[in-house]
XYZ file of C-alpha atoms in Angstrom:
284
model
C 52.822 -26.499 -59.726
C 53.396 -28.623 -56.650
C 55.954 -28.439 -53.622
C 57.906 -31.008 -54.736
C 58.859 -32.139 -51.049
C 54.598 -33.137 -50.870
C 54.388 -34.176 -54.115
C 57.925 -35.952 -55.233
C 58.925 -39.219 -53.427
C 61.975 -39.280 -51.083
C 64.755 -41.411 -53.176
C 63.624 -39.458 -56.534
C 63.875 -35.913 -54.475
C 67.190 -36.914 -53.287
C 68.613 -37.313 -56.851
C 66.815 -33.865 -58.374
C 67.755 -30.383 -58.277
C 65.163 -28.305 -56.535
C 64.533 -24.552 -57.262
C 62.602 -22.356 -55.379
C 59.803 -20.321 -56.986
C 58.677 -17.573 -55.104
C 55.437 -15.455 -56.173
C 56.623 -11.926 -58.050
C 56.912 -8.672 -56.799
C 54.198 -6.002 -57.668
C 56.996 -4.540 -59.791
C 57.499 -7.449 -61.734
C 53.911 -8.236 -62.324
C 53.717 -4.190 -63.645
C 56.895 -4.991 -66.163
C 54.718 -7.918 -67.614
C 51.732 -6.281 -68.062
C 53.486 -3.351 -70.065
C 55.006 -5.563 -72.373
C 51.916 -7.566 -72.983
C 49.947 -4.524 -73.290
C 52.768 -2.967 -75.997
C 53.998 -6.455 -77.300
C 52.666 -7.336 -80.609
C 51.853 -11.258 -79.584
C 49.943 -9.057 -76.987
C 47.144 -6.420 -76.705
C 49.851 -4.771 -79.196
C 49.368 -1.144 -78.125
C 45.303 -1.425 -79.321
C 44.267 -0.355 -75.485
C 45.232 2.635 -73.405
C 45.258 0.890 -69.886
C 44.873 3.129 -66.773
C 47.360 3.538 -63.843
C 44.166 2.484 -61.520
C 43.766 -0.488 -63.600
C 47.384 -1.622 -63.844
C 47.291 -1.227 -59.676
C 44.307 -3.348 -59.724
C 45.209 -6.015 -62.263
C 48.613 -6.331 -59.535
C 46.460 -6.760 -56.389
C 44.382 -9.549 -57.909
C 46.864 -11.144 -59.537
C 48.281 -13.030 -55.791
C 52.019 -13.041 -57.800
C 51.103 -15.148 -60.520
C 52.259 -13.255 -63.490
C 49.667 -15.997 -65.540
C 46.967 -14.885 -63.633
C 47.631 -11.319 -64.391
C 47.718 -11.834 -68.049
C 44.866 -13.825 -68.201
C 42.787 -10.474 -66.267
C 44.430 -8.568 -68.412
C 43.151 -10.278 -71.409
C 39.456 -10.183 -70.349
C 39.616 -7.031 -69.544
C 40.516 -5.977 -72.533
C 37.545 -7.953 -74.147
C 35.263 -6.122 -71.351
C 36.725 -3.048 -72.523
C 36.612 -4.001 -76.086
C 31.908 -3.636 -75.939
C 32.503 -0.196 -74.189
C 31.855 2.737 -75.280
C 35.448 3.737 -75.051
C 36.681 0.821 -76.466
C 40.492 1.024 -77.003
C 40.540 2.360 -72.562
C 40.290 -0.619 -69.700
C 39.541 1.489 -66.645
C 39.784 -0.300 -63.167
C 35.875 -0.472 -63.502
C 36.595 -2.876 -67.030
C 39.110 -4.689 -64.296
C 36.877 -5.356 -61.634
C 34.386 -6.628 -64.430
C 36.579 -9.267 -65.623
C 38.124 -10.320 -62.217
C 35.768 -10.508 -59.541
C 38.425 -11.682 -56.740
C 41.847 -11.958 -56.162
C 43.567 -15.111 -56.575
C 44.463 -16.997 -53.476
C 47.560 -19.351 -54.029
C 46.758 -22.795 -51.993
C 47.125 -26.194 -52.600
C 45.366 -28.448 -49.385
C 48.195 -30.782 -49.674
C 51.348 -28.611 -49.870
C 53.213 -25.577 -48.465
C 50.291 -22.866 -48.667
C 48.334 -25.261 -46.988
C 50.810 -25.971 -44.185
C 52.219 -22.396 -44.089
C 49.111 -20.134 -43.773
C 47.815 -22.709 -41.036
C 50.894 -22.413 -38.961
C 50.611 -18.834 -39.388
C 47.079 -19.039 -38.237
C 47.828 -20.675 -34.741
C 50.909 -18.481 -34.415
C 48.796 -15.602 -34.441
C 45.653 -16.758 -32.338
C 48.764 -18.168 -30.549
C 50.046 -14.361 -30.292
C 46.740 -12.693 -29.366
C 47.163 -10.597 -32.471
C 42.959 -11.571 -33.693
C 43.178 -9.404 -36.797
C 45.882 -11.536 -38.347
C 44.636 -14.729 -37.509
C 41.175 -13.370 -39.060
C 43.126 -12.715 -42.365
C 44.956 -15.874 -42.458
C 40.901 -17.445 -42.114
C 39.590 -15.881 -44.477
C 42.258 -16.796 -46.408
C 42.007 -20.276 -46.425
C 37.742 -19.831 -46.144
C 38.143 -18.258 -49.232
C 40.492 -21.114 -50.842
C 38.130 -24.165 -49.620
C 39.944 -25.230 -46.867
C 37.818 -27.843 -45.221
C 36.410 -26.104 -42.305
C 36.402 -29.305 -40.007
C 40.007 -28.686 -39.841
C 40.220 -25.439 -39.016
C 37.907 -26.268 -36.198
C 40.080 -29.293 -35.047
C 43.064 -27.062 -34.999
C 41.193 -24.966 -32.807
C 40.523 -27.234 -30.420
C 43.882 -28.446 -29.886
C 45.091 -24.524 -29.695
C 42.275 -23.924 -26.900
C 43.921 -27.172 -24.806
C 47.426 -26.539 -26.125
C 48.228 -22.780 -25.564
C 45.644 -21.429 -23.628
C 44.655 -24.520 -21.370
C 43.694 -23.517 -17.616
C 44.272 -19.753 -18.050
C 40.748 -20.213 -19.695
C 39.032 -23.729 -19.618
C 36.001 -22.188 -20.994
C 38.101 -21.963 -24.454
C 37.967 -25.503 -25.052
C 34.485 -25.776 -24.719
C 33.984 -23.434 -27.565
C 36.708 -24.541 -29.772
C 34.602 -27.920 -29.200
C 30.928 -26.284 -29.661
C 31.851 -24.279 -32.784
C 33.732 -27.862 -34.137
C 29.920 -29.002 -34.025
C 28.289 -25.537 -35.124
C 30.412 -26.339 -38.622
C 29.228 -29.695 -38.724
C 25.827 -29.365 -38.492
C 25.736 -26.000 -40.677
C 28.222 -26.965 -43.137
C 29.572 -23.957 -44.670
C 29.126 -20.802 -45.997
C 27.588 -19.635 -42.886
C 30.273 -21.862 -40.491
C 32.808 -19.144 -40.999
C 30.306 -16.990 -38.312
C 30.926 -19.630 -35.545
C 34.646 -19.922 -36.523
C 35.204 -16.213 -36.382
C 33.944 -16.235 -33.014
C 36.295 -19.080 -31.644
C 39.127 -17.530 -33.215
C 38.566 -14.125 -31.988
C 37.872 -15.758 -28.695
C 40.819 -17.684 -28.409
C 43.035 -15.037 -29.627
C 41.990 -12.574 -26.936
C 42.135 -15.320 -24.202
C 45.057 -15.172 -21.825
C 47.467 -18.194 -22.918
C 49.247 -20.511 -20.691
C 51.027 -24.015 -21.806
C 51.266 -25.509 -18.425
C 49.119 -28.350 -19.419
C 50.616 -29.131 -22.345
C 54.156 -29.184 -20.592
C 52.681 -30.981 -17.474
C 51.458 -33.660 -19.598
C 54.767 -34.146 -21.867
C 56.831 -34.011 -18.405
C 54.921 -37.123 -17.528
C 55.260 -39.053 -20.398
C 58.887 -38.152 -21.102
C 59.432 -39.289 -16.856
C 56.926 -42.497 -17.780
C 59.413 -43.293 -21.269
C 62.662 -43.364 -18.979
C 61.296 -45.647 -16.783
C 59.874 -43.848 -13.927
C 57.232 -45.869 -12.835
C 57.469 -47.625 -9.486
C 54.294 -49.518 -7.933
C 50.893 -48.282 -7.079
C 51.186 -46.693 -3.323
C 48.873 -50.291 -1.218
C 46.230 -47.798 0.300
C 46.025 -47.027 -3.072
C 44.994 -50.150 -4.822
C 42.213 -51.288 -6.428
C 39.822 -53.545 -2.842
C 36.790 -54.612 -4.654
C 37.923 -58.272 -5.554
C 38.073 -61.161 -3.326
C 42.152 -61.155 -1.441
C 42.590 -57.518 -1.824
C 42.306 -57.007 1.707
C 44.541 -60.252 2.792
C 47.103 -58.130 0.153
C 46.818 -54.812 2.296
C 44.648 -52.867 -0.672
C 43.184 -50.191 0.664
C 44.763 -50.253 3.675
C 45.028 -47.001 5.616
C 43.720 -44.420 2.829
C 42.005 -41.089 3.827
C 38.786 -40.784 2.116
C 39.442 -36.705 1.524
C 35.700 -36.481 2.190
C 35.840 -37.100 5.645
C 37.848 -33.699 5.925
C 36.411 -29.978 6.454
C 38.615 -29.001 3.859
C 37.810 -31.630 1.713
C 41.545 -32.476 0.968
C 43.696 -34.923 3.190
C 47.819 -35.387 3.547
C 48.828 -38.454 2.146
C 51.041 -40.074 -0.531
C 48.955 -41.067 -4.092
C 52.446 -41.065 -6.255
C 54.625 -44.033 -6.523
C 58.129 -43.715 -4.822
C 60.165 -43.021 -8.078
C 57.771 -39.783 -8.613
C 57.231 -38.903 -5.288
C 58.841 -35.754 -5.143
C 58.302 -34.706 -8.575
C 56.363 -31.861 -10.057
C 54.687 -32.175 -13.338
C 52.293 -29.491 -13.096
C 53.279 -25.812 -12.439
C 50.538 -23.463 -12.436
C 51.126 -20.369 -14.308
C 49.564 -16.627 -13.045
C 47.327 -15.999 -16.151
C 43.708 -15.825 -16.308
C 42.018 -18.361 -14.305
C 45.123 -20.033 -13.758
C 45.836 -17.835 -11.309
C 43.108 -18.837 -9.015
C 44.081 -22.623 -9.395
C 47.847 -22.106 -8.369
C 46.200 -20.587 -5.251
């Protein structure tokens, strides 16, 4: 019932075989249901099941040829205190079932997959999908603190200065769901992810900020510029701190010429400012 790569340990993994279940295909779910419905360990032809009902007892079933038995069953008893008691209608269906199964397990590959598809799609401005893939894991228990987390580092990630207003509400609604808990925290987290899905994206920060730390891990480091240096202890003058910095202050502009990188990174450029949103404005 598990992904066995979450739920099996490395060296015993290693030694198994491994097949892949994947859910069933509506048509497949439809040839089960006709045999159980004919089949004599089954509802052995006692019930005359409607196409409407077979299409429903599909939908709900998420794949899980169990699950659609099991509907299929209490349907059947549903049906069974009818008037028309040898007929399940969809009505008998919806009855019986009152949602569609939603296959997730917070620890394995639903969880993992429908969250990457998630911040793909806020990722891809496409809101609707992202809204689906929500509700989808709203409606499975995900813990809504981490959908909001994941939210925040999207807004910082993949929209960044194109819209620095995002983060602040990826942050706000993070607290919104903490101090509301849930049912009604899927409002605020609707909002942020319709938000952030319209916003214009740029990764600039996110690259800027790896560029420095990959330049930082091969050994680019080089000393702190003098005029630079830290003067508010006694022999930091007799050392040159401080000595012959431009306070940018002192300028109209408010912005002065002068070096603040260390030699090895002088001439290097870490940030490049993108033409989205309010990015724009900043390369400017």
């Amino acid at each position: 019932t598990e992904n066995p790569s979450f739920s099996v340990i490395s060296p015993l993994l290693s030694r198994s075989i491994v097949v892949t279940l994947s859910s069933l295909e509506p048509h497949d779910i439809e040839t089960v249901l006709a045999r159980a419905i004919a089949h004599p360990q089954g509802l052995a032809g006692a019930f005359e099941v409607d196409p409407e009902a077979i299409e429903l007892l599909v939908r709900l079933s998420g794949g899980d040829a169990r699950k659609a038995l099991g509907s299929l069953e209490a349907a059947a008893m549903v049906a069974s205190g009818s008037e028309n008691s040898r007929r399940i209608s969809d009505e008998h269906v919806a009855l019986a079932v009152d949602r569609a199964m939603v296959r997730y397990d917070r620890d394995g590959d639903a969880h993992y997959d429908v969250i990457s598809a998630f911040i793909k799609s806020v990722r891809g401005s496409d809101a609707d999908a992202a809204l689906h893939y929500l509700a989808r894991m709203i409606e499975a228990g995900e813990d809504p603190r981490f959908i909001a987390r994941r939210l925040i580092i999207l807004a910082s990630e993949d929209i960044g200065l194109a819209d620095p207003t995002a983060l602040s509400i990826a942050v706000d609604v993070a607290q919104a769901v903490a101090l509301i808990g849930m049912p009604e925290g899927r409002i605020p987290l609707a909002e942020a992810t319709i938000y952030l899905a319209l916003a214009p994206k740029s990764n600039r920060a996110y690259m800027a900020i790896n560029d420095a730390q990959a330049s930082i891990r091969a050994g680019l480091l080089g000393e702190v510029p003098a005029h630079l240096r830290d003067t508010h202890y006694a022999g930091a003058d007799r050392l040159g701190h401080g000595r012959g910095y431009l306070y940018p202050h002192d300028a109209d502009a408010g912005i002065v010429a002068q070096a603040y990188a260390p030699d090895a990174v002088r001439e290097t450029s870490f940030y490049k400012a993108g033409s989205r949103g309010f990015e724009g404005e900043l390369a400017k």
